Amino acid sequence: MVDTNARNAYRRRQVSRGFTLLELITAVAIVAILVAVALPNFSEFLIRSTVSDNSSDLIAAINVARSEAVKRGRPVSVIANGGNWNAGWQVVVAKEIVGGVQSTPVTPGPAEADCKAYVDNAVNAGSTTPLCPRWRGSLPTDYTIAGIHTGVGGVDTQFTFNPTGTLSPANTSFDFSVCRPVGHSDVRRSRWVTVTAMGVITSRRDVTSSPAGVCP
């Protein structure tokens, strides 16, 4: 009986003894190899997702601007915050003035608070209708967006939709290069967003031929 109990106790100690040092080193090495293989792929996934998010936010703002112009019957602009697309953008509706409305909307300021506080204060009706329906802040660190107009009379920091949904001035277009972070540049995986003179929005990969330029 004693021998049997001793053997059972020995077996229990053997079963519960845990990992040996060699086994632990082997497990750590395997984990390290898996991390080394997976990390670059995960980093690339995050970069692509962020570029896609930046493009989607920009396109959403453009769609809001065009829709508001048609719905309100007024010019509506997409404006770079502080004159810099990397600082984000805002959608601004033309304000009512004596004798009509502004021909080109004017930014209320670069901050979100400026956008939220910007209302119509209509000359005749005393309305307080919000005139800045969309605001987006700065891009994540090292991500960039370049914008440029093509045609006569436009500027590179703002473009405007007419109540017909077309761009103003006529025969102009606007292009963006939505870029990957500095140090991970790849023109083929960056995004090219175009707004045509008719107000049609397109998006594609590869900014090689974008009028806004290749990414840094």
mmCIF file of C-alpha atoms in Angstrom:
data_model
loop_
_atom_site.group_PDB
_atom_site.id
_atom_site.type_symbol
_atom_site.label_atom_id
_atom_site.label_comp_id
_atom_site.label_asym_id
_atom_site.label_seq_id
_atom_site.Cartn_x
_atom_site.Cartn_y
_atom_site.Cartn_z
ATOM 1 C CA MET A 1 0.000 0.000 0.000
ATOM 2 C CA VAL A 2 2.810 2.401 0.862
ATOM 3 C CA ASP A 3 4.547 1.720 -2.417
ATOM 4 C CA THR A 4 1.329 2.305 -4.333
ATOM 5 C CA ASN A 5 0.724 5.646 -2.605
ATOM 6 C CA ALA A 6 4.287 6.697 -3.234
ATOM 7 C CA ARG A 7 4.033 5.852 -6.920
ATOM 8 C CA ASN A 8 0.754 7.793 -7.249
ATOM 9 C CA ALA A 9 2.283 10.829 -5.530
ATOM 10 C CA TYR A 10 5.287 10.678 -7.827
ATOM 11 C CA ARG A 11 3.038 10.534 -10.893
ATOM 12 C CA ARG A 12 1.076 13.575 -9.681
ATOM 13 C CA ARG A 13 4.292 15.529 -9.224
ATOM 14 C CA GLN A 14 5.366 14.581 -12.722
ATOM 15 C CA VAL A 15 2.058 15.685 -14.238
ATOM 16 C CA SER A 16 1.970 19.036 -12.418
ATOM 17 C CA ARG A 17 5.637 19.938 -12.809
ATOM 18 C CA GLY A 18 4.864 22.656 -15.499
ATOM 19 C CA PHE A 19 7.132 23.717 -18.368
ATOM 20 C CA THR A 20 10.809 23.032 -18.467
ATOM 21 C CA LEU A 21 13.128 25.922 -19.296
ATOM 22 C CA LEU A 22 13.715 24.497 -22.767
ATOM 23 C CA GLU A 23 9.990 24.257 -23.439
ATOM 24 C CA LEU A 24 9.459 27.827 -22.259
ATOM 25 C CA ILE A 25 12.268 29.148 -24.484
ATOM 26 C CA THR A 26 10.817 27.260 -27.444
ATOM 27 C CA ALA A 27 7.323 28.683 -26.843
ATOM 28 C CA VAL A 28 8.662 32.240 -26.552
ATOM 29 C CA ALA A 29 10.662 31.812 -29.764
ATOM 30 C CA ILE A 30 7.570 30.595 -31.644
ATOM 31 C CA VAL A 31 5.522 33.538 -30.390
ATOM 32 C CA ALA A 32 8.290 35.964 -31.397
ATOM 33 C CA ILE A 33 8.403 34.513 -34.904
ATOM 34 C CA LEU A 34 4.618 34.755 -35.275
ATOM 35 C CA VAL A 35 4.642 38.382 -34.102
ATOM 36 C CA ALA A 36 7.491 39.260 -36.486
ATOM 37 C CA VAL A 37 5.522 37.792 -39.397
ATOM 38 C CA ALA A 38 2.133 39.263 -38.436
ATOM 39 C CA LEU A 39 3.163 42.774 -37.336
ATOM 40 C CA PRO A 40 4.050 44.187 -40.789
ATOM 41 C CA ASN A 41 0.792 42.848 -42.224
ATOM 42 C CA PHE A 42 -1.183 44.361 -39.350
ATOM 43 C CA SER A 43 0.572 47.710 -39.758
ATOM 44 C CA GLU A 44 -0.238 47.724 -43.473
ATOM 45 C CA PHE A 45 -3.864 46.885 -42.663
ATOM 46 C CA LEU A 46 -4.075 49.885 -40.313
ATOM 47 C CA ILE A 47 -2.531 52.212 -42.907
ATOM 48 C CA ARG A 48 -4.948 51.120 -45.620
ATOM 49 C CA SER A 49 -7.895 51.451 -43.241
ATOM 50 C CA THR A 50 -6.882 54.978 -42.239
ATOM 51 C CA VAL A 51 -6.427 56.105 -45.857
ATOM 52 C CA SER A 52 -9.820 54.605 -46.660
ATOM 53 C CA ASP A 53 -11.409 56.389 -43.679
ATOM 54 C CA ASN A 54 -9.878 59.720 -44.718
ATOM 55 C CA SER A 55 -11.179 59.259 -48.270
ATOM 56 C CA SER A 56 -14.631 58.217 -47.078
ATOM 57 C CA ASP A 57 -14.928 61.219 -44.739
ATOM 58 C CA LEU A 58 -13.910 63.575 -47.540
ATOM 59 C CA ILE A 59 -16.347 62.042 -50.033
ATOM 60 C CA ALA A 60 -19.138 62.152 -47.439
ATOM 61 C CA ALA A 61 -18.517 65.876 -46.909
ATOM 62 C CA ILE A 62 -18.576 66.506 -50.662
ATOM 63 C CA ASN A 63 -21.862 64.618 -50.984
ATOM 64 C CA VAL A 64 -23.362 66.643 -48.124
ATOM 65 C CA ALA A 65 -22.266 69.902 -49.775
ATOM 66 C CA ARG A 66 -23.801 68.987 -53.124
ATOM 67 C CA SER A 67 -27.016 67.764 -51.514
ATOM 68 C CA GLU A 68 -27.364 70.900 -49.367
ATOM 69 C CA ALA A 69 -26.794 73.155 -52.380
ATOM 70 C CA VAL A 70 -29.615 71.495 -54.292
ATOM 71 C CA LYS A 71 -31.929 71.285 -51.272
ATOM 72 C CA ARG A 72 -31.441 74.851 -50.040
ATOM 73 C CA GLY A 73 -31.080 76.481 -53.438
ATOM 74 C CA ARG A 74 -27.897 78.228 -52.342
ATOM 75 C CA PRO A 75 -24.169 77.893 -53.056
ATOM 76 C CA VAL A 76 -22.443 75.491 -50.653
ATOM 77 C CA SER A 77 -18.681 75.108 -50.286
ATOM 78 C CA VAL A 78 -16.256 72.525 -48.951
ATOM 79 C CA ILE A 79 -13.513 74.580 -47.297
ATOM 80 C CA ALA A 80 -10.119 73.524 -45.922
ATOM 81 C CA ASN A 81 -9.791 74.393 -42.227
ATOM 82 C CA GLY A 82 -7.379 77.290 -41.924
ATOM 83 C CA GLY A 83 -6.547 76.923 -45.620
ATOM 84 C CA ASN A 84 -4.955 73.493 -45.058
ATOM 85 C CA TRP A 85 -6.669 70.237 -46.055
ATOM 86 C CA ASN A 86 -4.484 68.341 -43.554
ATOM 87 C CA ALA A 87 -6.247 70.329 -40.817
ATOM 88 C CA GLY A 88 -9.602 68.974 -41.964
ATOM 89 C CA TRP A 89 -12.555 70.603 -43.696
ATOM 90 C CA GLN A 90 -16.020 72.057 -43.273
ATOM 91 C CA VAL A 91 -19.180 72.298 -45.346
ATOM 92 C CA VAL A 92 -20.512 75.878 -45.364
ATOM 93 C CA VAL A 93 -23.774 77.198 -46.833
ATOM 94 C CA ALA A 94 -23.943 80.697 -48.343
ATOM 95 C CA LYS A 95 -25.351 83.210 -45.841
ATOM 96 C CA GLU A 96 -28.324 85.445 -46.558
ATOM 97 C CA ILE A 97 -27.395 89.085 -47.119
ATOM 98 C CA VAL A 98 -29.331 92.159 -48.116
ATOM 99 C CA GLY A 99 -30.607 91.536 -51.620
ATOM 100 C CA GLY A 100 -29.989 87.772 -51.714
ATOM 101 C CA VAL A 101 -27.276 85.358 -50.569
ATOM 102 C CA GLN A 102 -23.508 85.245 -50.791
ATOM 103 C CA SER A 103 -22.228 84.135 -54.179
ATOM 104 C CA THR A 104 -19.479 82.174 -52.411
ATOM 105 C CA PRO A 105 -19.753 80.938 -48.812
ATOM 106 C CA VAL A 106 -17.221 82.266 -46.318
ATOM 107 C CA THR A 107 -15.673 80.152 -43.572
ATOM 108 C CA PRO A 108 -16.798 81.086 -40.046
ATOM 109 C CA GLY A 109 -13.397 79.969 -38.705
ATOM 110 C CA PRO A 110 -11.323 76.774 -38.579
ATOM 111 C CA ALA A 111 -12.562 75.350 -35.256
ATOM 112 C CA GLU A 112 -15.527 73.053 -34.696
ATOM 113 C CA ALA A 113 -17.031 75.635 -32.311
ATOM 114 C CA ASP A 114 -16.922 78.221 -35.116
ATOM 115 C CA CYS A 115 -18.789 75.822 -37.378
ATOM 116 C CA LYS A 116 -21.477 74.975 -34.805
ATOM 117 C CA ALA A 117 -22.082 78.638 -33.979
ATOM 118 C CA TYR A 118 -22.475 79.722 -37.613
ATOM 119 C CA VAL A 119 -26.192 80.360 -38.304
ATOM 120 C CA ASP A 120 -28.119 82.217 -40.968
ATOM 121 C CA ASN A 121 -29.674 85.137 -39.053
ATOM 122 C CA ALA A 122 -31.746 85.726 -42.141
ATOM 123 C CA VAL A 123 -32.291 89.372 -43.012
ATOM 124 C CA ASN A 124 -36.053 89.060 -43.417
ATOM 125 C CA ALA A 125 -37.187 86.051 -41.397
ATOM 126 C CA GLY A 126 -34.790 86.235 -38.455
ATOM 127 C CA SER A 127 -33.939 82.555 -38.936
ATOM 128 C CA THR A 128 -31.168 80.844 -37.007
ATOM 129 C CA THR A 129 -30.729 77.937 -39.419
ATOM 130 C CA PRO A 130 -27.270 76.275 -39.072
ATOM 131 C CA LEU A 131 -25.032 76.999 -42.037
ATOM 132 C CA CYS A 132 -22.160 74.618 -41.301
ATOM 133 C CA PRO A 133 -23.632 71.083 -41.389
ATOM 134 C CA ARG A 134 -20.350 69.157 -41.500
ATOM 135 C CA TRP A 135 -16.932 69.639 -39.855
ATOM 136 C CA ARG A 136 -13.929 67.333 -39.795
ATOM 137 C CA GLY A 137 -10.784 67.906 -37.746
ATOM 138 C CA SER A 138 -7.124 67.253 -38.506
ATOM 139 C CA LEU A 139 -5.929 64.064 -40.152
ATOM 140 C CA PRO A 140 -4.023 61.514 -38.065
ATOM 141 C CA THR A 141 -0.329 62.307 -37.635
ATOM 142 C CA ASP A 142 1.771 61.890 -40.814
ATOM 143 C CA TYR A 143 -1.267 61.418 -43.095
ATOM 144 C CA THR A 144 -1.807 64.116 -45.733
ATOM 145 C CA ILE A 145 -4.304 65.314 -48.330
ATOM 146 C CA ALA A 146 -3.444 67.624 -51.231
ATOM 147 C CA GLY A 147 -6.168 69.454 -53.175
ATOM 148 C CA ILE A 148 -6.069 71.456 -56.397
ATOM 149 C CA HIS A 149 -8.601 73.094 -58.706
ATOM 150 C CA THR A 150 -8.454 72.941 -62.486
ATOM 151 C CA GLY A 151 -9.945 75.732 -64.567
ATOM 152 C CA VAL A 152 -10.317 79.494 -64.307
ATOM 153 C CA GLY A 153 -11.340 81.362 -61.180
ATOM 154 C CA GLY A 154 -11.069 78.632 -58.562
ATOM 155 C CA VAL A 155 -8.809 78.287 -55.533
ATOM 156 C CA ASP A 156 -7.043 75.269 -54.068
ATOM 157 C CA THR A 157 -8.511 75.607 -50.560
ATOM 158 C CA GLN A 158 -12.233 75.690 -51.398
ATOM 159 C CA PHE A 159 -14.715 74.569 -54.018
ATOM 160 C CA THR A 160 -18.373 75.474 -54.346
ATOM 161 C CA PHE A 161 -21.518 73.758 -55.592
ATOM 162 C CA ASN A 162 -24.280 75.715 -57.323
ATOM 163 C CA PRO A 163 -27.947 75.009 -56.530
ATOM 164 C CA THR A 164 -27.920 72.877 -59.687
ATOM 165 C CA GLY A 165 -25.297 70.579 -58.131
ATOM 166 C CA THR A 166 -22.533 71.685 -60.507
ATOM 167 C CA LEU A 167 -19.261 73.335 -59.550
ATOM 168 C CA SER A 168 -18.732 77.069 -59.514
ATOM 169 C CA PRO A 169 -17.008 78.686 -61.378
ATOM 170 C CA ALA A 170 -18.236 76.800 -64.437
ATOM 171 C CA ASN A 171 -15.895 74.434 -66.259
ATOM 172 C CA THR A 172 -13.763 73.858 -63.196
ATOM 173 C CA SER A 173 -12.982 70.599 -61.421
ATOM 174 C CA PHE A 174 -11.270 69.656 -58.183
ATOM 175 C CA ASP A 175 -8.869 66.813 -57.398
ATOM 176 C CA PHE A 176 -7.478 65.358 -54.183
ATOM 177 C CA SER A 177 -4.570 63.046 -53.467
ATOM 178 C CA VAL A 178 -5.349 61.224 -50.215
ATOM 179 C CA CYS A 179 -1.948 60.007 -49.054
ATOM 180 C CA ARG A 180 -0.437 57.355 -46.867
ATOM 181 C CA PRO A 181 1.731 58.346 -43.884
ATOM 182 C CA VAL A 182 5.195 59.758 -44.402
ATOM 183 C CA GLY A 183 7.662 56.891 -44.515
ATOM 184 C CA HIS A 184 5.101 54.467 -46.012
ATOM 185 C CA SER A 185 4.464 56.287 -49.282
ATOM 186 C CA ASP A 186 2.999 54.247 -52.130
ATOM 187 C CA VAL A 187 1.360 56.118 -55.010
ATOM 188 C CA ARG A 188 -0.493 52.993 -56.131
ATOM 189 C CA ARG A 189 -2.150 52.519 -52.734
ATOM 190 C CA SER A 190 -3.010 56.176 -52.156
ATOM 191 C CA ARG A 191 -6.451 57.482 -53.189
ATOM 192 C CA TRP A 192 -7.357 59.928 -55.942
ATOM 193 C CA VAL A 193 -10.696 61.712 -55.445
ATOM 194 C CA THR A 194 -12.136 63.860 -58.247
ATOM 195 C CA VAL A 195 -15.100 66.242 -58.372
ATOM 196 C CA THR A 196 -16.001 66.989 -61.989
ATOM 197 C CA ALA A 197 -17.513 70.216 -63.304
ATOM 198 C CA MET A 198 -20.912 68.479 -63.290
ATOM 199 C CA GLY A 199 -20.520 67.580 -59.625
ATOM 200 C CA VAL A 200 -19.804 63.887 -60.187
ATOM 201 C CA ILE A 201 -17.519 62.367 -57.532
ATOM 202 C CA THR A 202 -15.128 59.542 -58.333
ATOM 203 C CA SER A 203 -12.526 57.731 -56.242
ATOM 204 C CA ARG A 204 -9.793 55.337 -57.284
ATOM 205 C CA ARG A 205 -6.431 53.960 -56.210
ATOM 206 C CA ASP A 206 -3.135 55.271 -57.622
ATOM 207 C CA VAL A 207 -2.375 59.012 -57.604
ATOM 208 C CA THR A 208 0.340 58.790 -60.258
ATOM 209 C CA SER A 209 -1.648 60.993 -62.662
ATOM 210 C CA SER A 210 -3.548 63.049 -60.087
ATOM 211 C CA PRO A 211 -3.457 66.810 -60.776
ATOM 212 C CA ALA A 212 -3.045 67.250 -57.008
ATOM 213 C CA GLY A 213 0.336 65.538 -57.274
ATOM 214 C CA VAL A 214 1.933 62.344 -56.040
ATOM 215 C CA CYS A 215 2.181 61.768 -52.318
ATOM 216 C CA PRO A 216 5.292 62.638 -50.263
#
